[in-house]
Amino acid sequence: MTTATEAPAEVEPGLYDIDAELYHSDPIPGGSLSSTGARKLVKDCPAKFKYWSEHPEPPKKEFDLGTAAHTLVLGNGPELVVVNAEKWTTNAVKAEVAAIRAEGKTPLKPSELEQVKAMAAALRADEEAAPLLEPGSGVAEQSAFWEDNGVWRRARFDWLRHDGQIVDYKTTKSANPIDLPKVIHDWGYHQQQEYYLDAGLALDLIDPEKPFQFVLQEKEPPYLVVVTTCDPMARSIGRHLNTVALNTYAICRETGDWHGYMPNPMTALPSWVERQYA
């Protein structure tokens, strides 16, 4: 295992302690495929993936709460800065928020800081989640780079436990087990689980007998927490989709053809409409 505070001067597989901005900028010469990129490749088309990879999305207000919760729960992340205003409508406040973001920090309203503090407290009180994310039991925000049949891949672990277990912390609208299948599918978490396990196994970072665990926490009181992992079928589908993404990425990179949608598609009605007339 390689541990460093900077991206490798020469490309070497390993685990690196680098900041999020450097990781997301993709420090691998020639490019690498991330878990998020793999999910985009199978959900969209190569042309959209290519545009996304070359035009990083600016910070969005709706992600601030999740980012702040990660910082408090994992003890690692952008500095949290309170903007002393509940409404960010004046030019002065907007300028203050923009300046905070420009420094790579996360701006929060006073009520939002109290909210993420309450979320962190609720998680620490959860009998199943708290031990998994106990301070000192692992390291946060570690970046993995490895080569797979000529394709460089990368992943960034939320929490890599010293006992060889991967834990990923998510904030969500609903952690109700009834809603989890849709949450997992919509966000591609089944792909992410298998992608991260590939990283851990390739770099000999994990104990294969310890299950990957998602810790999902609701963003509204009482900030309920659920610990879950994908079942065998979901994992199988995730592995298949990752294989499709890796093959697509390799072919497009080799040919330089980052094509759009398939031409002249024959379009059917939604399946629920067909069932009405069957």
Short mmCIF file of C-alpha atoms in Angstrom, two decimals:
data_model
loop_
_atom_site.label_atom_id
_atom_site.label_comp_id
_atom_site.label_asym_id
_atom_site.label_seq_id
_atom_site.Cartn_x
_atom_site.Cartn_y
_atom_site.Cartn_z
CA MET A 1 0.00 0.00 0.00
CA THR A 2 1.25 3.49 -0.87
CA THR A 3 0.27 6.38 1.36
CA ALA A 4 1.16 9.93 0.40
CA THR A 5 -0.09 13.48 0.82
CA GLU A 6 0.36 14.39 -2.85
CA ALA A 7 -0.59 12.84 -6.16
CA PRO A 8 2.09 10.53 -7.56
CA ALA A 9 4.74 12.17 -9.73
CA GLU A 10 4.82 8.88 -11.60
CA VAL A 11 1.69 6.81 -11.87
CA GLU A 12 1.75 4.07 -9.26
CA PRO A 13 -1.18 2.09 -7.90
CA GLY A 14 -1.81 2.99 -4.30
CA LEU A 15 -3.76 4.80 -1.62
CA TYR A 16 -3.18 8.55 -1.37
CA ASP A 17 -4.11 11.10 1.27
CA ILE A 18 -4.92 13.99 -1.06
CA ASP A 19 -7.62 16.65 -0.91
CA ALA A 20 -10.92 16.26 -2.70
CA GLU A 21 -10.20 18.98 -5.25
CA LEU A 22 -7.04 17.23 -6.46
CA TYR A 23 -8.80 13.87 -6.57
CA HIS A 24 -11.74 15.19 -8.60
CA SER A 25 -9.41 16.98 -11.01
CA ASP A 26 -8.07 13.50 -11.91
CA PRO A 27 -4.28 13.68 -11.40
CA ILE A 28 -3.61 10.58 -13.50
CA PRO A 29 -1.92 11.49 -16.83
CA GLY A 30 -4.20 10.39 -19.65
CA GLY A 31 -7.18 10.18 -17.33
CA SER A 32 -8.83 7.62 -15.09
CA LEU A 33 -12.36 6.37 -14.53
CA SER A 34 -14.05 7.06 -11.21
CA SER A 35 -17.07 5.35 -9.70
CA THR A 36 -19.17 8.43 -10.43
CA GLY A 37 -17.89 8.43 -14.02
CA ALA A 38 -18.75 4.76 -14.45
CA ARG A 39 -22.29 5.44 -13.30
CA LYS A 40 -22.62 8.36 -15.70
CA LEU A 41 -21.35 6.28 -18.62
CA VAL A 42 -24.06 3.65 -18.23
CA LYS A 43 -26.82 6.15 -17.38
CA ASP A 44 -26.03 8.68 -20.10
CA CYS A 45 -23.98 8.45 -23.31
CA PRO A 46 -20.20 8.85 -23.89
CA ALA A 47 -20.65 12.37 -25.24
CA LYS A 48 -22.34 13.52 -22.03
CA PHE A 49 -19.71 11.76 -19.92
CA LYS A 50 -16.93 13.47 -21.89
CA TYR A 51 -18.51 16.90 -21.44
CA TRP A 52 -19.04 16.30 -17.71
CA SER A 53 -15.44 15.19 -17.23
CA GLU A 54 -14.11 18.34 -18.92
CA HIS A 55 -16.56 20.80 -17.33
CA PRO A 56 -16.65 20.28 -13.55
CA GLU A 57 -19.94 21.25 -11.98
CA PRO A 58 -19.81 24.26 -9.63
CA PRO A 59 -20.77 23.75 -5.96
CA LYS A 60 -24.53 23.60 -5.44
CA LYS A 61 -26.41 24.79 -2.38
CA GLU A 62 -28.40 21.55 -2.17
CA PHE A 63 -25.19 19.60 -1.55
CA ASP A 64 -23.92 21.82 1.29
CA LEU A 65 -25.82 19.98 4.01
CA GLY A 66 -24.49 16.58 2.99
CA THR A 67 -20.95 17.93 2.67
CA ALA A 68 -21.17 19.53 6.12
CA ALA A 69 -22.53 16.34 7.67
CA HIS A 70 -19.62 14.40 6.18
CA THR A 71 -17.17 16.87 7.70
CA LEU A 72 -18.64 16.52 11.19
CA VAL A 73 -19.25 12.77 11.10
CA LEU A 74 -15.99 11.73 9.43
CA GLY A 75 -13.79 14.46 10.87
CA ASN A 76 -12.46 15.29 7.44
CA GLY A 77 -13.70 17.67 4.76
CA PRO A 78 -14.07 21.31 3.82
CA GLU A 79 -14.08 23.83 6.66
CA LEU A 80 -17.57 24.89 7.70
CA VAL A 81 -18.20 28.65 7.76
CA VAL A 82 -21.39 30.13 9.19
CA VAL A 83 -22.94 33.01 7.26
CA ASN A 84 -24.87 35.04 9.80
CA ALA A 85 -28.05 35.25 7.76
CA GLU A 86 -30.94 32.86 7.24
CA LYS A 87 -31.81 34.41 3.88
CA TRP A 88 -29.08 34.68 1.25
CA THR A 89 -30.80 37.21 -0.96
CA THR A 90 -28.82 40.45 -0.57
CA ASN A 91 -25.82 41.19 -2.76
CA ALA A 92 -23.59 41.45 0.31
CA VAL A 93 -24.51 38.00 1.56
CA LYS A 94 -24.24 36.51 -1.92
CA ALA A 95 -20.73 37.95 -2.21
CA GLU A 96 -19.80 36.54 1.19
CA VAL A 97 -21.06 33.08 0.21
CA ALA A 98 -19.18 33.23 -3.10
CA ALA A 99 -15.96 34.18 -1.32
CA ILE A 100 -16.33 31.26 1.09
CA ARG A 101 -16.86 28.85 -1.78
CA ALA A 102 -13.87 30.29 -3.66
CA GLU A 103 -11.70 29.33 -0.68
CA GLY A 104 -12.94 25.73 -0.91
CA LYS A 105 -15.02 26.01 2.27
CA THR A 106 -18.68 25.18 2.90
CA PRO A 107 -21.02 28.08 3.75
CA LEU A 108 -23.91 27.34 6.10
CA LYS A 109 -26.82 29.22 7.59
CA PRO A 110 -26.88 29.25 11.42
CA SER A 111 -29.86 26.87 11.42
CA GLU A 112 -28.04 24.50 9.07
CA LEU A 113 -25.04 24.27 11.37
CA GLU A 114 -27.34 23.31 14.23
CA GLN A 115 -29.01 20.80 11.93
CA VAL A 116 -25.78 19.00 10.96
CA LYS A 117 -24.66 19.01 14.59
CA ALA A 118 -27.93 17.29 15.51
CA MET A 119 -27.42 14.80 12.67
CA ALA A 120 -23.92 13.95 13.90
CA ALA A 121 -25.20 13.51 17.45
CA ALA A 122 -28.00 11.21 16.28
CA LEU A 123 -25.54 9.09 14.33
CA ARG A 124 -23.18 8.80 17.32
CA ALA A 125 -26.13 7.56 19.37
CA ASP A 126 -27.04 4.83 16.86
CA GLU A 127 -25.96 1.42 18.18
CA GLU A 128 -25.15 -0.02 14.74
CA ALA A 129 -23.71 2.97 12.88
CA ALA A 130 -21.65 4.54 15.67
CA PRO A 131 -19.15 1.66 16.04
CA LEU A 132 -18.62 1.52 12.27
CA LEU A 133 -17.66 5.21 12.13
CA GLU A 134 -16.07 5.49 15.57
CA PRO A 135 -13.27 8.09 15.54
CA GLY A 136 -9.90 6.38 15.47
CA SER A 137 -11.30 3.16 13.97
CA GLY A 138 -10.30 4.15 10.44
CA VAL A 139 -9.21 6.93 8.10
CA ALA A 140 -11.46 9.26 6.12
CA GLU A 141 -11.41 10.47 2.52
CA GLN A 142 -8.61 8.32 1.15
CA SER A 143 -8.07 8.19 -2.63
CA ALA A 144 -7.26 4.93 -4.40
CA PHE A 145 -5.71 4.63 -7.88
CA TRP A 146 -5.16 1.34 -9.67
CA GLU A 147 -4.78 -0.10 -13.18
CA ASP A 148 -7.20 -2.62 -14.60
CA ASN A 149 -6.37 -4.12 -18.00
CA GLY A 150 -4.91 -0.90 -19.32
CA VAL A 151 -7.53 1.39 -17.76
CA TRP A 152 -6.66 3.51 -14.74
CA ARG A 153 -9.43 3.59 -12.16
CA ARG A 154 -9.90 5.69 -9.06
CA ALA A 155 -12.13 5.71 -5.97
CA ARG A 156 -12.37 7.85 -2.84
CA PHE A 157 -13.34 6.04 0.35
CA ASP A 158 -15.47 7.87 2.91
CA TRP A 159 -14.19 5.66 5.72
CA LEU A 160 -11.60 2.89 5.44
CA ARG A 161 -11.54 1.02 8.71
CA HIS A 162 -8.29 -0.31 10.15
CA ASP A 163 -9.86 -3.79 10.26
CA GLY A 164 -10.24 -3.78 6.47
CA GLN A 165 -13.88 -2.75 6.10
CA ILE A 166 -15.24 -0.02 3.82
CA VAL A 167 -18.02 2.21 5.18
CA ASP A 168 -19.77 4.84 3.06
CA TYR A 169 -21.85 7.59 4.68
CA LYS A 170 -24.83 9.01 2.79
CA THR A 171 -27.38 11.66 3.68
CA THR A 172 -30.77 11.04 2.14
CA LYS A 173 -34.37 12.19 2.08
CA SER A 174 -35.53 8.76 3.23
CA ALA A 175 -33.70 5.87 4.83
CA ASN A 176 -36.92 3.90 5.20
CA PRO A 177 -36.17 0.30 4.16
CA ILE A 178 -39.25 0.45 1.91
CA ASP A 179 -37.62 3.30 -0.06
CA LEU A 180 -34.06 1.96 -0.09
CA PRO A 181 -34.35 -0.15 -3.27
CA LYS A 182 -35.26 2.99 -5.26
CA VAL A 183 -32.58 5.07 -3.52
CA ILE A 184 -29.90 2.46 -4.27
CA HIS A 185 -31.01 2.16 -7.90
CA ASP A 186 -31.50 5.87 -8.61
CA TRP A 187 -28.07 6.83 -7.24
CA GLY A 188 -26.25 3.76 -8.54
CA TYR A 189 -25.03 2.72 -5.10
CA HIS A 190 -24.93 -0.92 -6.18
CA GLN A 191 -22.35 0.09 -8.79
CA GLN A 192 -20.42 2.14 -6.27
CA GLN A 193 -20.25 -0.74 -3.81
CA GLU A 194 -18.68 -3.08 -6.34
CA TYR A 195 -16.38 -0.37 -7.69
CA TYR A 196 -15.00 0.37 -4.22
CA LEU A 197 -14.61 -3.31 -3.44
CA ASP A 198 -12.59 -3.66 -6.66
CA ALA A 199 -10.30 -0.89 -5.40
CA GLY A 200 -9.91 -2.44 -1.97
CA LEU A 201 -9.11 -5.88 -3.37
CA ALA A 202 -6.77 -4.63 -6.10
CA LEU A 203 -4.69 -2.70 -3.56
CA ASP A 204 -4.98 -5.28 -0.76
CA LEU A 205 -6.66 -2.77 1.53
CA ILE A 206 -9.67 -4.73 2.74
CA ASP A 207 -10.71 -7.94 4.41
CA PRO A 208 -12.96 -9.68 1.84
CA GLU A 209 -14.87 -11.33 4.69
CA LYS A 210 -16.06 -7.96 6.03
CA PRO A 211 -19.12 -6.60 4.17
CA PHE A 212 -19.17 -3.17 2.59
CA GLN A 213 -21.62 -1.05 4.60
CA PHE A 214 -23.65 2.00 3.66
CA VAL A 215 -24.67 4.25 6.55
CA LEU A 216 -27.67 6.26 5.36
CA GLN A 217 -29.05 9.11 7.45
CA GLU A 218 -32.15 11.20 6.91
CA LYS A 219 -31.73 14.98 6.77
CA GLU A 220 -34.89 15.75 8.74
CA PRO A 221 -35.58 15.16 12.47
CA PRO A 222 -35.23 12.76 14.17
CA TYR A 223 -32.35 12.10 11.70
CA LEU A 224 -32.90 8.35 11.54
CA VAL A 225 -30.01 6.10 10.52
CA VAL A 226 -30.00 2.77 8.65
CA VAL A 227 -27.00 0.55 7.95
CA THR A 228 -27.32 -1.57 4.82
CA THR A 229 -25.47 -3.39 2.09
CA CYS A 230 -26.55 -4.54 -1.37
CA ASP A 231 -27.89 -8.07 -1.77
CA PRO A 232 -26.24 -10.61 -4.14
CA MET A 233 -28.51 -9.74 -7.10
CA ALA A 234 -27.90 -6.00 -6.74
CA ARG A 235 -24.18 -6.63 -6.49
CA SER A 236 -24.24 -8.79 -9.62
CA ILE A 237 -26.05 -6.07 -11.54
CA GLY A 238 -23.61 -3.48 -10.23
CA ARG A 239 -20.63 -5.54 -11.41
CA HIS A 240 -22.22 -5.97 -14.84
CA LEU A 241 -22.83 -2.24 -15.20
CA ASN A 242 -19.27 -1.46 -14.13
CA THR A 243 -17.96 -3.87 -16.77
CA VAL A 244 -20.08 -2.13 -19.41
CA ALA A 245 -18.74 1.25 -18.26
CA LEU A 246 -15.11 0.10 -18.28
CA ASN A 247 -15.41 -1.41 -21.77
CA THR A 248 -17.16 1.70 -23.10
CA TYR A 249 -14.54 3.97 -21.56
CA ALA A 250 -11.66 1.90 -22.97
CA ILE A 251 -13.12 1.81 -26.49
CA CYS A 252 -14.00 5.51 -26.57
CA ARG A 253 -10.58 6.50 -25.27
CA GLU A 254 -8.82 4.30 -27.82
CA THR A 255 -10.90 5.46 -30.80
CA GLY A 256 -11.47 9.05 -29.70
CA ASP A 257 -15.14 8.58 -30.56
CA TRP A 258 -17.22 9.82 -27.64
CA HIS A 259 -20.51 9.35 -29.43
CA GLY A 260 -23.94 10.59 -28.47
CA TYR A 261 -27.21 8.69 -28.54
CA MET A 262 -27.71 5.76 -30.88
CA PRO A 263 -29.14 6.92 -34.24
CA ASN A 264 -32.68 6.24 -35.41
CA PRO A 265 -34.01 4.51 -32.29
CA MET A 266 -37.35 2.72 -32.53
CA THR A 267 -39.33 4.01 -29.58
CA ALA A 268 -41.83 1.93 -27.63
CA LEU A 269 -44.44 3.16 -25.19
CA PRO A 270 -43.74 2.78 -21.45
CA SER A 271 -44.24 -0.81 -20.29
CA TRP A 272 -47.11 0.18 -17.99
CA VAL A 273 -49.02 1.55 -21.01
CA GLU A 274 -48.42 -1.65 -22.99
CA ARG A 275 -49.75 -3.71 -20.07
CA GLN A 276 -53.02 -1.75 -20.21
CA TYR A 277 -53.60 -2.87 -23.78
CA ALA A 278 -52.12 -6.37 -23.59
#
